[in-house]
Short mmCIF file of C-alpha atoms and ligand atoms in Angstrom, two decimals:
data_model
loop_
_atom_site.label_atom_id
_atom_site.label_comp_id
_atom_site.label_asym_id
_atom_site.label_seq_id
_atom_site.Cartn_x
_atom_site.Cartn_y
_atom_site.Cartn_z
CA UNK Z 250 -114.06 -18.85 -0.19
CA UNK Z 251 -113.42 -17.20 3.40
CA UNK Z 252 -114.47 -13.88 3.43
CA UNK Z 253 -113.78 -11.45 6.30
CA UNK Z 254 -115.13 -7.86 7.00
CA UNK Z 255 -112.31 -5.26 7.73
CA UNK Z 256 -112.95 -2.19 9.48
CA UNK Z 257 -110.52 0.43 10.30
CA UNK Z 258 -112.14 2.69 13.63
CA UNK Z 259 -110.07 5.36 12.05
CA UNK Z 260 -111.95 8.84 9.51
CA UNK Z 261 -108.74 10.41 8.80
CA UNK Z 262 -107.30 10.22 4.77
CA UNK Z 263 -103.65 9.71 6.60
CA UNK Z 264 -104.67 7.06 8.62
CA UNK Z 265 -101.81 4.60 10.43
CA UNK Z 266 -104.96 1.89 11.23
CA UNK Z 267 -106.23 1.85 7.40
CA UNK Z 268 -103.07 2.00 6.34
CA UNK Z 269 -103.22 -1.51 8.49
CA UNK Z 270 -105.92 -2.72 7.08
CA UNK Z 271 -105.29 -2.36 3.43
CA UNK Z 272 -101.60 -3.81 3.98
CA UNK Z 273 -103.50 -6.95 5.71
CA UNK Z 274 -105.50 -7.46 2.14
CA UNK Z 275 -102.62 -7.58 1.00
CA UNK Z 276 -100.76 -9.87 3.29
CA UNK Z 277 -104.35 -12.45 3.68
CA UNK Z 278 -103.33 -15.68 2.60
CA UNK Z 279 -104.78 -17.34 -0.99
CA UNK Z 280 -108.63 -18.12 -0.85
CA UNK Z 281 -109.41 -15.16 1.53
CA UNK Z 282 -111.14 -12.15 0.66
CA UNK Z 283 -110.99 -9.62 2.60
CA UNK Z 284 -114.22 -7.39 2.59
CA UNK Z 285 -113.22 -3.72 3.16
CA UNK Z 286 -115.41 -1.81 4.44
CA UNK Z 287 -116.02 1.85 6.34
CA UNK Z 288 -117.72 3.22 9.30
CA UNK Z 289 -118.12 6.82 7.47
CA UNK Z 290 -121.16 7.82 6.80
CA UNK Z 291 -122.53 6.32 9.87
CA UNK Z 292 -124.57 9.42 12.09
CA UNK Z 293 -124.16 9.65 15.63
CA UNK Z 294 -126.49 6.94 17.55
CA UNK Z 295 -129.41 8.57 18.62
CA UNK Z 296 -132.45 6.07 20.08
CA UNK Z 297 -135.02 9.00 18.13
CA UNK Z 298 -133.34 8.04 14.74
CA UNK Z 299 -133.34 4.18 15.70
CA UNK Z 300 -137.44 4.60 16.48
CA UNK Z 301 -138.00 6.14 12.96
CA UNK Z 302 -135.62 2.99 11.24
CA UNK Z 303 -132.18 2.01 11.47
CA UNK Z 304 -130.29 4.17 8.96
CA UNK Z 305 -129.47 2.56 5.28
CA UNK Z 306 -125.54 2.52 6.18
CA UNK Z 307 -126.04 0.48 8.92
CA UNK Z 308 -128.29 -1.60 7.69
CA UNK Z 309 -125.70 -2.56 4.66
CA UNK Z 310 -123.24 -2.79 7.39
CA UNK Z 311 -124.55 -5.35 8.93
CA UNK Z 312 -125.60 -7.48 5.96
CA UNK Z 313 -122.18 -7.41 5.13
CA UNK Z 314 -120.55 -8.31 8.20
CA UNK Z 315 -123.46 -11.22 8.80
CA UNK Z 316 -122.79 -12.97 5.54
CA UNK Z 317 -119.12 -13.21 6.15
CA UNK Z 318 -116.80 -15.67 8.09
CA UNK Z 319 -115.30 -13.24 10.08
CA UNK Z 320 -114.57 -10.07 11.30
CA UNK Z 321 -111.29 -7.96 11.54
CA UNK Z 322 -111.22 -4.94 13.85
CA UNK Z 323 -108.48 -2.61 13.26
CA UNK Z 324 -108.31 -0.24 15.87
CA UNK Z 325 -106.74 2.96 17.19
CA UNK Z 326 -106.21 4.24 20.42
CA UNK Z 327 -107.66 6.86 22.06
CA UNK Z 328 -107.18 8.07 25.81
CA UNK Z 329 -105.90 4.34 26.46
CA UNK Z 330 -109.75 2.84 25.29
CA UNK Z 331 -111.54 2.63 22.05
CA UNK Z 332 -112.34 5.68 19.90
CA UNK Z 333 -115.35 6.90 20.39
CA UNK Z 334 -116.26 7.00 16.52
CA UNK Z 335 -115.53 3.34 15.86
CA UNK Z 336 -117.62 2.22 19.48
CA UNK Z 337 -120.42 4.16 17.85
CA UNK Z 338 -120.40 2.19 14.95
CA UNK Z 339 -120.23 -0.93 16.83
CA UNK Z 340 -123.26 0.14 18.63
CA UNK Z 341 -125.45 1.30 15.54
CA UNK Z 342 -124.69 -2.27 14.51
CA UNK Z 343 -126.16 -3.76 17.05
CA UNK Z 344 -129.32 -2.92 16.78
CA UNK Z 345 -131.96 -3.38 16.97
CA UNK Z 346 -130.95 -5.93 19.62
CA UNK Z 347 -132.79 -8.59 18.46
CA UNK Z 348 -130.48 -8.81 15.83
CA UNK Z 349 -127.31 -9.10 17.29
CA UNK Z 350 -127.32 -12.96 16.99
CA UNK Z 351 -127.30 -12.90 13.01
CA UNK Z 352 -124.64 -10.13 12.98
CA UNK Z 353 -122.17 -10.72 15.52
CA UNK Z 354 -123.35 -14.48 17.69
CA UNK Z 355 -120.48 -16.65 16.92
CA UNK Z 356 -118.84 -14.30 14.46
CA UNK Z 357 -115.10 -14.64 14.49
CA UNK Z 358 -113.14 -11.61 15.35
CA UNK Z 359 -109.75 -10.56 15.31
CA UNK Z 360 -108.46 -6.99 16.55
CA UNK Z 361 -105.34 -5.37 15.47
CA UNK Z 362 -104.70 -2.02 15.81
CA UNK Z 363 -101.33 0.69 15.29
CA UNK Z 364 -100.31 3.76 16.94
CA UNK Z 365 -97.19 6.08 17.05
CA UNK Z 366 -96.67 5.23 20.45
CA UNK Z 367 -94.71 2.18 22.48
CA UNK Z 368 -97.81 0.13 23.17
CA UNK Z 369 -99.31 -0.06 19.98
CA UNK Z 370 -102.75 -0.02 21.04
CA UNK Z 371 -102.22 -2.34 23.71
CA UNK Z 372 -105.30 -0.99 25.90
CA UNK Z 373 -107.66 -0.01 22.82
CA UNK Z 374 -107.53 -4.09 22.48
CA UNK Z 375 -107.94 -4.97 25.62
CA UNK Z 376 -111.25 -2.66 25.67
CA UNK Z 377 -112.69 -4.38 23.12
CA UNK Z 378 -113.11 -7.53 24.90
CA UNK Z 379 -115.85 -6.67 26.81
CA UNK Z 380 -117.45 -5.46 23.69
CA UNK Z 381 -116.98 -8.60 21.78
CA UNK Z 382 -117.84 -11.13 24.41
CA UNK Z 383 -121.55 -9.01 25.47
CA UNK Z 384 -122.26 -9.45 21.58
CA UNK Z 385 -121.43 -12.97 21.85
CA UNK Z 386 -119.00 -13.04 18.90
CA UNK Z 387 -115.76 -15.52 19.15
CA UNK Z 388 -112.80 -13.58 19.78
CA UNK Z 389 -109.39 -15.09 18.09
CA UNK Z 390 -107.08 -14.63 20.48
CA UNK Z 391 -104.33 -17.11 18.67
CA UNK Z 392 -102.26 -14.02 17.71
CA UNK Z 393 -101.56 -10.59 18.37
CA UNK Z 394 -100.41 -7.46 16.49
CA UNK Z 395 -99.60 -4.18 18.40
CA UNK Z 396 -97.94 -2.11 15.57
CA UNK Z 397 -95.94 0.49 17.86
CA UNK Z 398 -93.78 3.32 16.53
CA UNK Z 399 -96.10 3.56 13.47
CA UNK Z 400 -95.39 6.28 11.67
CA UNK Z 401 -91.51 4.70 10.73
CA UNK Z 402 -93.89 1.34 9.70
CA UNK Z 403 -95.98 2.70 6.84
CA UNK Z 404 -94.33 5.44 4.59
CA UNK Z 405 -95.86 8.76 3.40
CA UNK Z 406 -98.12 6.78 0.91
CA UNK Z 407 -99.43 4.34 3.63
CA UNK Z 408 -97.35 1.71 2.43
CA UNK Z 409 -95.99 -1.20 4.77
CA UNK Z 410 -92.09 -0.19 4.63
CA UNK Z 411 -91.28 -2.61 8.16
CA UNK Z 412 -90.13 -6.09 7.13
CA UNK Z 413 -90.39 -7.14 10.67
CA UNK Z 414 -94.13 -6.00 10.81
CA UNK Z 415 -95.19 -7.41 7.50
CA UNK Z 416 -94.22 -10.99 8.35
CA UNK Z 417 -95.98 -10.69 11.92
CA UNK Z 418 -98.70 -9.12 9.93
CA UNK Z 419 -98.69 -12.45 7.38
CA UNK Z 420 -98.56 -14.66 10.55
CA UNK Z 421 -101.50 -12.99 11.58
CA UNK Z 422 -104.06 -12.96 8.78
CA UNK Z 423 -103.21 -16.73 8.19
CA UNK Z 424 -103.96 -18.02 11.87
CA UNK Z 425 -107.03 -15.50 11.90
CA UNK Z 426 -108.17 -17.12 8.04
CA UNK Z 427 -107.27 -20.66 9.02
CA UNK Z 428 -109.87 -19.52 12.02
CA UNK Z 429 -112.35 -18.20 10.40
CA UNK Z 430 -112.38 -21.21 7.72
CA UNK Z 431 -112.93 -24.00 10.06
C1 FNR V 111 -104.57 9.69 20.53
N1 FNR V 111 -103.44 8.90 20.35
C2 FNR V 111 -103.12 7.92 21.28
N2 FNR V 111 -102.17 6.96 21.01
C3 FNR V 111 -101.91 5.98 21.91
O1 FNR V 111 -101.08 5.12 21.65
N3 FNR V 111 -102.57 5.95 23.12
C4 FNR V 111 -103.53 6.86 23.45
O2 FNR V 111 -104.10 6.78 24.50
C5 FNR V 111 -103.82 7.89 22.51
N4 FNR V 111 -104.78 8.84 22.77
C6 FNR V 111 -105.23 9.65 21.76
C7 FNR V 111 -106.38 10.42 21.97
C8 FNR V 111 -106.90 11.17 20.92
C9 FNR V 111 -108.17 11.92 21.12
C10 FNR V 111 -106.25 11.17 19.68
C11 FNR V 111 -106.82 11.98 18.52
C12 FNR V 111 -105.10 10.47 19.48
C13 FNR V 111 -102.63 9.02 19.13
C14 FNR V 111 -103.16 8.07 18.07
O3 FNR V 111 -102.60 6.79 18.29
C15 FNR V 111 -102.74 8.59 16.70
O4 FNR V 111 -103.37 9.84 16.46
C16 FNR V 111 -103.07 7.60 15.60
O5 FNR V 111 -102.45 8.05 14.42
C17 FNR V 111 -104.56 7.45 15.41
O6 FNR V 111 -104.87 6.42 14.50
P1 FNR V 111 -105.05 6.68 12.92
O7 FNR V 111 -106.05 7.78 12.75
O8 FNR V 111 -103.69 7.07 12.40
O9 FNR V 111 -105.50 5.37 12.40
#
């Protein structure tokens, strides 16, 4: 069995990027399972609460994410870079830094992401790369989803309503699985 973390960078009940994620569970091919998981709950990184122990959160974060095949970033957009919540999450899981090599060396990633604008969270994507190639992972880059115009994609519920976006959505999650398998 594949398994493969999802995180949405998103807090909000209403979010368009969860909303993302959970229709991607349910658009994974057969043998995946996708992991969902949550950056709530994880504080503000502050070096004085790293010196007295990484927080629990974290540290169940990053067990999770290092005994999977892969990990799928869903992403919003914020000021044309990441959000600041889900890059603070990132960096609480990277430490301590000696550690970064069982949680992230190697680990496949894929990064989606939907907004309500045009671009879809064109440039929140692009920022991750830096981010994913200092902590050595293995960026898929053998697709891409932007979901643009996102509030007419998922209905009031959160529900995938765009044909067109659930079969690129399917397309993705199989070449990202069939990546994360080999
Ligand atoms: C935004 N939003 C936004 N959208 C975008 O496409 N490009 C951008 O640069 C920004 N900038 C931005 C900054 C801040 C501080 C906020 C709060 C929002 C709009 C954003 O895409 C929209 O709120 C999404 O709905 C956020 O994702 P979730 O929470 O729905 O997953």
């Amino acid at each position: 069995m594949t398994t493969i973390v999802g995180l949405s960078g998103s807090l909000r009940r209403g979010s368009l990027n969860s909303s993302l994620l959970r229709a991607a569970v349910q658009a994974a091919p057969a043998g995946i399972e996708i992991d969902v998981a949550t950056i709530k709950g994880i504080p503000l990184y502050d070096g004085d609460v790293e010196a007295e122990g990484i927080p629990h959160v974290v540290e169940k974060l990053k067990d999770r994410i290092a005994a999977a095949d892969g990990l799928l970033l869903v992403t919003p957009e914020y000021n044309n870079s990441v959000p600041g919540v889900f890059k603070n999450a990132i960096d609480w899981l990277s430490r301590p830094d000696t550690d970064i090599p069982r949680v992230f060396g190697g680990r496949r990633v894929a990064v989606m992401g939907a907004s309500p604008g045009r671009f879809g969270t064109l440039l929140s994507q692009t920022a991750w790369l830096p981010v994913l190639k200092t902590l050595g992972t293995q960026p898929w880059f053998g697709g891409r989803l932007q979901v643009s115009g996102a509030l007419d994609v998922f209905d009031q519920g959160g529900n995938l309503v765009d044909a067109r976006v659930r079969q690129q959505l399917a397309k993705f999650m199989a070449g990202f699985a069939a990546f994360c398998g080999k």
